[in-house]
PDB file of C-alpha atoms in Angstrom:
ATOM      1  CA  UNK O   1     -14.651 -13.771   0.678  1.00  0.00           C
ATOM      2  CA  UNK O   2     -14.166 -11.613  -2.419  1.00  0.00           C
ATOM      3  CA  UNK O   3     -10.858  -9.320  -2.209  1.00  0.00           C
ATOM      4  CA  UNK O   4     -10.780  -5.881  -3.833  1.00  0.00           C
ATOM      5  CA  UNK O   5     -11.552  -6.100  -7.701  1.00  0.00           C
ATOM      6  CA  UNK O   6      -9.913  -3.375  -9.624  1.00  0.00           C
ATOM      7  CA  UNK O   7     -10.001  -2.645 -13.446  1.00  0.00           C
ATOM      8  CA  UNK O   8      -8.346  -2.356 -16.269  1.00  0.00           C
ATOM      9  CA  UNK O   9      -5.049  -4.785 -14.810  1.00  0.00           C
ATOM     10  CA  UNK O  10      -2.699  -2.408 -17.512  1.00  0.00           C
ATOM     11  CA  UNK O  11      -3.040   0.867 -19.590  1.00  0.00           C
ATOM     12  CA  UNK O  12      -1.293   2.619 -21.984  1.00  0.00           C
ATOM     13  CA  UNK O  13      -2.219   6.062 -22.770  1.00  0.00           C
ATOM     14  CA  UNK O  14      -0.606   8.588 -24.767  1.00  0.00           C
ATOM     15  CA  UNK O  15      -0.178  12.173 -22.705  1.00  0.00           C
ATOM     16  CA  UNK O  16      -3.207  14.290 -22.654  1.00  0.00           C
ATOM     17  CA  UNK O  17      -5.501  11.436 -22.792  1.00  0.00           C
ATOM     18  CA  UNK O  18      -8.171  10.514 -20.122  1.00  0.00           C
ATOM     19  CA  UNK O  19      -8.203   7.065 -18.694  1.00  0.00           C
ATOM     20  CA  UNK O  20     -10.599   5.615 -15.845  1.00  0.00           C
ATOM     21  CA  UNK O  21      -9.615   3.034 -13.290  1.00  0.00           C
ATOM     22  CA  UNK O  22     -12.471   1.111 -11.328  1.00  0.00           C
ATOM     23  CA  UNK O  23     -12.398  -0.083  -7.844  1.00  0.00           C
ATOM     24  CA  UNK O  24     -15.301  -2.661  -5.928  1.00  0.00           C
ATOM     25  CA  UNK O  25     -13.970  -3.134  -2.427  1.00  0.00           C
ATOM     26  CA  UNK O  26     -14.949  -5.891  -0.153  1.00  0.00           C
ATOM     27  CA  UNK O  27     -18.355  -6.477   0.207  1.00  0.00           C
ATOM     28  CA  UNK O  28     -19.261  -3.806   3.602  1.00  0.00           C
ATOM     29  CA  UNK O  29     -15.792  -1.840   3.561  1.00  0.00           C
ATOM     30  CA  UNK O  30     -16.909   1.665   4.472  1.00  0.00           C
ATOM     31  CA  UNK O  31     -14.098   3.373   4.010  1.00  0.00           C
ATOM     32  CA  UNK O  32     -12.470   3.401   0.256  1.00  0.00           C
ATOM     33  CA  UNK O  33      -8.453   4.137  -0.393  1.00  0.00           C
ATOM     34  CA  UNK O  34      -7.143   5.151  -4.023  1.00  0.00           C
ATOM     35  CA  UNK O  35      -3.042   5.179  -4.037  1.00  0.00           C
ATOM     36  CA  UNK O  36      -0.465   6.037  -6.374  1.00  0.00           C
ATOM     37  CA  UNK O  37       2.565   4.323  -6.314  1.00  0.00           C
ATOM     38  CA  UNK O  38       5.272   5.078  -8.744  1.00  0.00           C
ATOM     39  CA  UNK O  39       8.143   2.570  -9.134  1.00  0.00           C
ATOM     40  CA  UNK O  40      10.815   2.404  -6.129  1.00  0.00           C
ATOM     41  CA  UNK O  41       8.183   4.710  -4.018  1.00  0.00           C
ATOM     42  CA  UNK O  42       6.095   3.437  -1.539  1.00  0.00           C
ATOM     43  CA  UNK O  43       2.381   4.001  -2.275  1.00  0.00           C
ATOM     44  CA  UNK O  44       0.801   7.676  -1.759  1.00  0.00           C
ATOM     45  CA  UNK O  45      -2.761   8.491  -0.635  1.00  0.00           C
ATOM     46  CA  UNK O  46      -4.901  10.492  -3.051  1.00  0.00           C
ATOM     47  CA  UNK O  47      -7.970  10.013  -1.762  1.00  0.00           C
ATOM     48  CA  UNK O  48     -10.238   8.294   1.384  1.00  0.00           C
ATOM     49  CA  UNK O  49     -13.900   7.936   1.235  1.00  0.00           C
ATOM     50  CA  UNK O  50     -15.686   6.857   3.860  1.00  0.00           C
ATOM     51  CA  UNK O  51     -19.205   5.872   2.404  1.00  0.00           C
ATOM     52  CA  UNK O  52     -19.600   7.984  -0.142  1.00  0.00           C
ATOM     53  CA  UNK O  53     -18.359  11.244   1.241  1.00  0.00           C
ATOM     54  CA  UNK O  54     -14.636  12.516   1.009  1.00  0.00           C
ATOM     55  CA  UNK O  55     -12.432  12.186   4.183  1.00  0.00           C
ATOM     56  CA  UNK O  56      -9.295  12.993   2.774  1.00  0.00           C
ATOM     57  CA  UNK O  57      -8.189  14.467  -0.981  1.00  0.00           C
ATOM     58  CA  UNK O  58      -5.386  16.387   0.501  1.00  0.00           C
ATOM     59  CA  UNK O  59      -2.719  14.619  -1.818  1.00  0.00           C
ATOM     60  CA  UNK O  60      -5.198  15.111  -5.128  1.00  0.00           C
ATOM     61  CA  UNK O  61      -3.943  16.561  -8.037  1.00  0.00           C
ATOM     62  CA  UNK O  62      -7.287  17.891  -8.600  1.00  0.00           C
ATOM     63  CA  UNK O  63      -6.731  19.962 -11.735  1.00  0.00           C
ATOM     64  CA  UNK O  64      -6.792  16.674 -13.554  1.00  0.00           C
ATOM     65  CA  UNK O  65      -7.447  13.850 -11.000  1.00  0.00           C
ATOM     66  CA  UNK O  66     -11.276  13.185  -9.604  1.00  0.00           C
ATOM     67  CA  UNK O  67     -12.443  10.439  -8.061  1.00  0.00           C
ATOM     68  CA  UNK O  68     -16.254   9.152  -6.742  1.00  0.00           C
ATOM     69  CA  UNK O  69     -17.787   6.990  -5.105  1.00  0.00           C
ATOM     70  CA  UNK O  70     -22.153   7.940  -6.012  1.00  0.00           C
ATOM     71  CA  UNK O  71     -23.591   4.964  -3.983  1.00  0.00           C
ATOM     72  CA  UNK O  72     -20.874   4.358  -1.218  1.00  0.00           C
ATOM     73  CA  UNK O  73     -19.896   1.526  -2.833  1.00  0.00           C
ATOM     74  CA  UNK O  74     -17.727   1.230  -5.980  1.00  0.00           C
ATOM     75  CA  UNK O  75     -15.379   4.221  -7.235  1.00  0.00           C
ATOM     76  CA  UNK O  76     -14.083   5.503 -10.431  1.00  0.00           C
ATOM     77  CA  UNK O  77     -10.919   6.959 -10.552  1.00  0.00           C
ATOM     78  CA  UNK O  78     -10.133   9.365 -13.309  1.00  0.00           C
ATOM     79  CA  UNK O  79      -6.923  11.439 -14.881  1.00  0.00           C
ATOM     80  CA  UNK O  80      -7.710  14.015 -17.331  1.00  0.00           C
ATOM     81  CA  UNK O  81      -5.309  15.126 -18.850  1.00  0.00           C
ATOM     82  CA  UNK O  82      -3.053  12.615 -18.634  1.00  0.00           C
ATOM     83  CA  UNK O  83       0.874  13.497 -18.169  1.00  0.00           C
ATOM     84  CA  UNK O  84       3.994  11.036 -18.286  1.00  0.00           C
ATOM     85  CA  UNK O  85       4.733  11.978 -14.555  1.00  0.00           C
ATOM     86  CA  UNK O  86       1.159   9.541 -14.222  1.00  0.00           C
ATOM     87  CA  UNK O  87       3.130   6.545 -15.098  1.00  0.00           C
ATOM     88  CA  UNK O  88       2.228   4.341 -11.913  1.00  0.00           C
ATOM     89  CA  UNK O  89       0.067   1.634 -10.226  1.00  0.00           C
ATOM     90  CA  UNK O  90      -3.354   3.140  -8.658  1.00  0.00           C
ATOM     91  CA  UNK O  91      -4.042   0.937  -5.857  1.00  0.00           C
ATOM     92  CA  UNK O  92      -7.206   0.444  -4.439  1.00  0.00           C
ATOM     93  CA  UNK O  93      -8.171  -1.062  -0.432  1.00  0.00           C
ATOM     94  CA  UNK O  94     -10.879  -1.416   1.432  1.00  0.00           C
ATOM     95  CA  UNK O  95     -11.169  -1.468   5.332  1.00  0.00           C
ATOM     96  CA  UNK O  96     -14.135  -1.843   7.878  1.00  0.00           C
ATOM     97  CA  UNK O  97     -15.247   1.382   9.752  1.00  0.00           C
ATOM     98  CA  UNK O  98     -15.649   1.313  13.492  1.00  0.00           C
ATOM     99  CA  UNK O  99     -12.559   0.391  14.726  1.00  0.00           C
ATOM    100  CA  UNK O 100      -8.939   2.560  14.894  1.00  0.00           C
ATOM    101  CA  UNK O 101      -7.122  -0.366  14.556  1.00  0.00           C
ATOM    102  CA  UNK O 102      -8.762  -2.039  11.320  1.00  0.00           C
ATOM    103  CA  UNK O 103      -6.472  -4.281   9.025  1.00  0.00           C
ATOM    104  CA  UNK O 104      -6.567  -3.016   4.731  1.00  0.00           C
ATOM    105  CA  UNK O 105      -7.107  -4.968   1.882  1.00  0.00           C
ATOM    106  CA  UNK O 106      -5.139  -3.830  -1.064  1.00  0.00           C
ATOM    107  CA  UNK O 107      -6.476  -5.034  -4.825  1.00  0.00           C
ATOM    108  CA  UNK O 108      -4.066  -5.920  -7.433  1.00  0.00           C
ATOM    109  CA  UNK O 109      -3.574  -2.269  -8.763  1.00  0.00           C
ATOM    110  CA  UNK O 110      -3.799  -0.602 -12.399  1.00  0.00           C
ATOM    111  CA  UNK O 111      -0.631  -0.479 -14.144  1.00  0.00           C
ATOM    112  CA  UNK O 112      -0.868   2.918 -16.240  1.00  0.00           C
ATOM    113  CA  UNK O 113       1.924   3.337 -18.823  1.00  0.00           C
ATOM    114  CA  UNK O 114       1.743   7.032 -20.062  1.00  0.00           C
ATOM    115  CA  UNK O 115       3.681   7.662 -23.395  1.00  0.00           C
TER     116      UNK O 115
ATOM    117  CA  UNK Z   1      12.890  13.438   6.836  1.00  0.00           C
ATOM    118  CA  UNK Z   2      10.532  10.550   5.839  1.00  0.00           C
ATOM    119  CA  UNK Z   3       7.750   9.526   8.914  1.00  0.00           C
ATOM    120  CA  UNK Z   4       8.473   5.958   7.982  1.00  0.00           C
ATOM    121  CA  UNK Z   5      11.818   4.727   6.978  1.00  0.00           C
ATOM    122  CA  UNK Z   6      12.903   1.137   5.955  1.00  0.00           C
ATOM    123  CA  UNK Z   7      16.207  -0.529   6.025  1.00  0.00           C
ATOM    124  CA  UNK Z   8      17.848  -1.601   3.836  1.00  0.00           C
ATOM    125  CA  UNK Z   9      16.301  -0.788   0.538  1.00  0.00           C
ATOM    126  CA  UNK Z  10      17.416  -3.730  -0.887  1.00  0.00           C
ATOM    127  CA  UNK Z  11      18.559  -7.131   0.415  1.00  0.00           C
ATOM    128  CA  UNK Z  12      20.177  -9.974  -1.734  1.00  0.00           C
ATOM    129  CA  UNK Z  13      20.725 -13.587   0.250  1.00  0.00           C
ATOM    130  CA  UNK Z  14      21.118 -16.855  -0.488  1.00  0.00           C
ATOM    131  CA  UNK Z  15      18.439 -19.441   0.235  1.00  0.00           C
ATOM    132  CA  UNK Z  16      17.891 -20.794   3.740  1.00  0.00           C
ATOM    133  CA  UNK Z  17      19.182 -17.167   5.050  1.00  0.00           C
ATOM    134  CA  UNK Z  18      17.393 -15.770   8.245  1.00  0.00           C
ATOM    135  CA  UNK Z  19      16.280 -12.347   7.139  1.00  0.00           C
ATOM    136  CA  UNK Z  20      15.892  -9.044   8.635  1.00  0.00           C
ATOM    137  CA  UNK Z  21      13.944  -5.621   7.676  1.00  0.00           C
ATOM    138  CA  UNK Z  22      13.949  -2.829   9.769  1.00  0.00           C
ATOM    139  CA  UNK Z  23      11.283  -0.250   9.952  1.00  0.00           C
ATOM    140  CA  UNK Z  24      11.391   2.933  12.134  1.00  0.00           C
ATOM    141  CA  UNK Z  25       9.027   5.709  13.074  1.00  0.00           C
ATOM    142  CA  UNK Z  26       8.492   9.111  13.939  1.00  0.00           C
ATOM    143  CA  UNK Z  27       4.809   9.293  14.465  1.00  0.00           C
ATOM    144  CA  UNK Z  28       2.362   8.304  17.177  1.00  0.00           C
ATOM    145  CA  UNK Z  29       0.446   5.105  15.686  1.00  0.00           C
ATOM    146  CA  UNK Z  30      -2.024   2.948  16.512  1.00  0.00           C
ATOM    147  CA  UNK Z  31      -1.209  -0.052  14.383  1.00  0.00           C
ATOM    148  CA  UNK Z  32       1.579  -0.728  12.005  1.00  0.00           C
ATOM    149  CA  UNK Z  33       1.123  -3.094   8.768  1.00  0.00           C
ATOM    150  CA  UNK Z  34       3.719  -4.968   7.115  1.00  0.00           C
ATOM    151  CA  UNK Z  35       2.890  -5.710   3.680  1.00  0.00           C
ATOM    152  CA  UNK Z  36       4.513  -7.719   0.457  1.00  0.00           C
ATOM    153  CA  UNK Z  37       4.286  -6.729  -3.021  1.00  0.00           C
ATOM    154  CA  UNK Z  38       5.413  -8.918  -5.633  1.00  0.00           C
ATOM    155  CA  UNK Z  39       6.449  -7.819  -9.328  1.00  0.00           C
ATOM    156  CA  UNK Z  40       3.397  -7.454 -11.458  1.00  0.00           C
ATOM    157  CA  UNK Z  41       0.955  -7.906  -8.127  1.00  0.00           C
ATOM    158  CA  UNK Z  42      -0.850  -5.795  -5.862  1.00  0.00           C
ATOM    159  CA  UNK Z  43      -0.220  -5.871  -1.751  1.00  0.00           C
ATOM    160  CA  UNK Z  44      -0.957  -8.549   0.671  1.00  0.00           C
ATOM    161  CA  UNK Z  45      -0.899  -7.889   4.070  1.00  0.00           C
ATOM    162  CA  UNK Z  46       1.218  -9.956   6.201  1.00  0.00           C
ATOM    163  CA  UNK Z  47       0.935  -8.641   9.694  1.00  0.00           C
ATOM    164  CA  UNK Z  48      -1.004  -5.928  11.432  1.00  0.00           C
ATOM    165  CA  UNK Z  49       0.720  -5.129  15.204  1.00  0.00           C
ATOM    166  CA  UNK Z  50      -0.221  -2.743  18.281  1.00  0.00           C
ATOM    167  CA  UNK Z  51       2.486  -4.021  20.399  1.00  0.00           C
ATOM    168  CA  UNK Z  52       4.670  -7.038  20.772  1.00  0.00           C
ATOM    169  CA  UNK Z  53       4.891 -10.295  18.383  1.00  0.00           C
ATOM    170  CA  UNK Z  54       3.213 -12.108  15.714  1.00  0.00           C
ATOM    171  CA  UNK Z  55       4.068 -15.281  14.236  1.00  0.00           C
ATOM    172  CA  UNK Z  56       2.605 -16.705  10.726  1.00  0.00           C
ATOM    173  CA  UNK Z  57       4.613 -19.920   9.117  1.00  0.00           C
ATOM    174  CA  UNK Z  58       8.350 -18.746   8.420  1.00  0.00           C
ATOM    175  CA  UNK Z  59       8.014 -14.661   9.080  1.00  0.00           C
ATOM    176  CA  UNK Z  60       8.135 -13.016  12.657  1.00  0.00           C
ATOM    177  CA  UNK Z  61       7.046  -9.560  13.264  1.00  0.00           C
ATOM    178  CA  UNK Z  62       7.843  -7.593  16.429  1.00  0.00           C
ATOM    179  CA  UNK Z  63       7.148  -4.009  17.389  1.00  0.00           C
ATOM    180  CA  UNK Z  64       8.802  -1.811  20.143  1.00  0.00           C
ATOM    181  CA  UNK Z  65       6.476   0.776  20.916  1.00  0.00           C
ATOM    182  CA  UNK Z  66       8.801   2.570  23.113  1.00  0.00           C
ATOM    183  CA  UNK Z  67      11.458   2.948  20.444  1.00  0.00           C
ATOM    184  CA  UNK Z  68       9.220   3.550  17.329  1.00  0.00           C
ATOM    185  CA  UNK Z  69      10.626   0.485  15.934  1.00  0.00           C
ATOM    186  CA  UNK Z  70       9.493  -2.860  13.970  1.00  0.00           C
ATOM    187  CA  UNK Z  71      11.252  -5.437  12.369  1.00  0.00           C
ATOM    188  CA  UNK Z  72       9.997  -8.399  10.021  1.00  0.00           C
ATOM    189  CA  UNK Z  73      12.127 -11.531  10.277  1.00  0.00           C
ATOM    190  CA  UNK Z  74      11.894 -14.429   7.439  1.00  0.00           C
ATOM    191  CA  UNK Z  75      13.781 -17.673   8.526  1.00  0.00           C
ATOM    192  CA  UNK Z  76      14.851 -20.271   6.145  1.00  0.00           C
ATOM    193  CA  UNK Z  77      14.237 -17.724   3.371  1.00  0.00           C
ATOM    194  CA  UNK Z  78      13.200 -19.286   0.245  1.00  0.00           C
ATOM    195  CA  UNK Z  79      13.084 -17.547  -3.120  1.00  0.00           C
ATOM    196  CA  UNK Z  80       9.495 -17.217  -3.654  1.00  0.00           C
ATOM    197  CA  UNK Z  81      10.002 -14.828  -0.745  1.00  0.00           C
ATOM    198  CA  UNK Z  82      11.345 -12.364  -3.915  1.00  0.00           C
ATOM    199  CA  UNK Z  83       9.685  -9.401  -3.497  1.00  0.00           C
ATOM    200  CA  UNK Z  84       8.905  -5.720  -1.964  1.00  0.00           C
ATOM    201  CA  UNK Z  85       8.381  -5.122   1.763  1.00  0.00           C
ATOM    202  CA  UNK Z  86       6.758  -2.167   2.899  1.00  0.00           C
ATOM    203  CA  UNK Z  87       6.332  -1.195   6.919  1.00  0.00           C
ATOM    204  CA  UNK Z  88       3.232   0.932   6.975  1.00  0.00           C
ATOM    205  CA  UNK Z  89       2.134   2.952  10.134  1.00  0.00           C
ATOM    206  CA  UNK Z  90      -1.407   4.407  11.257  1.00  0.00           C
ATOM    207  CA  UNK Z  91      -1.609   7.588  12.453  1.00  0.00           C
ATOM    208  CA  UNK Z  92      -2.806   8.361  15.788  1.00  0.00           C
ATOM    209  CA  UNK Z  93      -4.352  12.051  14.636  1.00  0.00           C
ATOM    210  CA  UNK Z  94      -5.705  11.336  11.215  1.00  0.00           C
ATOM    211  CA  UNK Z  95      -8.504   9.608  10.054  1.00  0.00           C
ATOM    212  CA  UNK Z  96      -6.867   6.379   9.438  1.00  0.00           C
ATOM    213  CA  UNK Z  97      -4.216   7.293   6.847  1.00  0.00           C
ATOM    214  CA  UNK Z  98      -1.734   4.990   6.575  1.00  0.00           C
ATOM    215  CA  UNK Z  99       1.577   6.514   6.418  1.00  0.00           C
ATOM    216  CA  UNK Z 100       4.184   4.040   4.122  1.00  0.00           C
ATOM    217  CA  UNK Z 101       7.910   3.411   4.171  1.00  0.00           C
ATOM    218  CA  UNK Z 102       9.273   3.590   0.645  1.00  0.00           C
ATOM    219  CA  UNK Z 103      10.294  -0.423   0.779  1.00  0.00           C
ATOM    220  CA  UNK Z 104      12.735  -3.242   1.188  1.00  0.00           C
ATOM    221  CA  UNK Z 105      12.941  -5.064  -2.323  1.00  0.00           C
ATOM    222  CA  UNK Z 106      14.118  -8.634  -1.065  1.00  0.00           C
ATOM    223  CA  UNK Z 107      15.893 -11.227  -3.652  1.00  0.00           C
ATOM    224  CA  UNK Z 108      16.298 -15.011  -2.552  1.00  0.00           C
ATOM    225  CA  UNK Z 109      18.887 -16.480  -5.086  1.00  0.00           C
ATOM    226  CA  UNK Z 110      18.515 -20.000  -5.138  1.00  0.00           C
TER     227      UNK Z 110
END
């Protein structure tokens, strides 16, 4: 079974760029995670799709964060403009829908570098 | 006051060392994960638990609902077992957010 496949691995932007971050989660994963983790933190939640509608964006920066997910399946995650408080890994996971007790499949993150 | 919090935050031992994390609780959950994230690499999940034990190769994980309280357990620690460990919970209200503690980062000198 494919895991999560995320894209770029590493990025370095300068501050006030944009940068994009693709996720594909396991092949009939309803429900779609993006995380920020910044180094010696534990990850953070910034957003939860389930299909392709929002569950939870609470934790969104959403003056320069957005994130979609058009055909339930795949999502782009996006920072624009980019600040040096940014520097972190965006993790992506994927779990099944249906049960409250469903295990999560992390990817192997984005390293963004902003300078 | 974090929901989730992990002791200790960082654990050097020798090889062949029985290990211990500790991960406590405030919440009402419905599962807890613990996960391991090595330098450069993105998180594996180890265990998922609802109540009692779980066994896979060297690492033990045990939950005590009762006392909002988990702890993972590595015996004859090796040091490819260098990394982060992070206790997650899942919320019993919430629509499956997973709530994290902020890590154990784990070195096995040789």
């Amino acid at each position: 079974e494919a895991g999560v496949a995320q894209s770029p691995r590493y990025k370095i932007i300068e501050k006030r760029q944009s940068v994009a971050f693709w996720c594909n989660p396991i092949s009939g994963h309803a429900t779609l995670y993006w995380y920020q983790q910044i180094l010696g933190q534990g990850p953070k939640l910034l957003i939860q799709f389930q299909n392709n509608g929002v569950v939870d964006d609470s934790q969104l920066p959403k003056d320069r964060f957005s994130a979609e997910r058009l055909k339930g399946v795949d999502s782009t995650l996006k920072i624009q403009p980019a600040k040096l408080e940014d520097s972190a890994v965006y993790l992506c996971a994927s779990s099944p829908w249906g049960e409250v007790r469903n295990t999560i499949y992390f990817g192997e993150g984005s390293w963004l570098t902003v300078v | 006051k974090n929901e989730v919090e992990q002791s200790p935050q960082n654990l050097t031992a020798q090889e062949g060392e029985f290990i211990t994390i500790n991960c406590s609780y405030s919440v009402g959950i419905s599962a807890l994960h613990w996960l391991q994230q090595h330098p450069g690499g993105g998180i594996v999940s180890l265990f998922m638990l609802s109540s009692g034990k779980k066994k896979h190769g060297r690492l033990i994980a045990t939950i005590n609902i009762q006392e909002k309280h988990s702890s993972l357990h590595i015996t004859a620690s090796h040091p490819r077992d260098s990394a982060v460990y992070i206790c997650a919970v899942k919320r019993i209200q919430g629509a499956q957010k997973l709530v994290f503690g902020q890590g154990t980062r784990l070195t096995i000198n040789p």
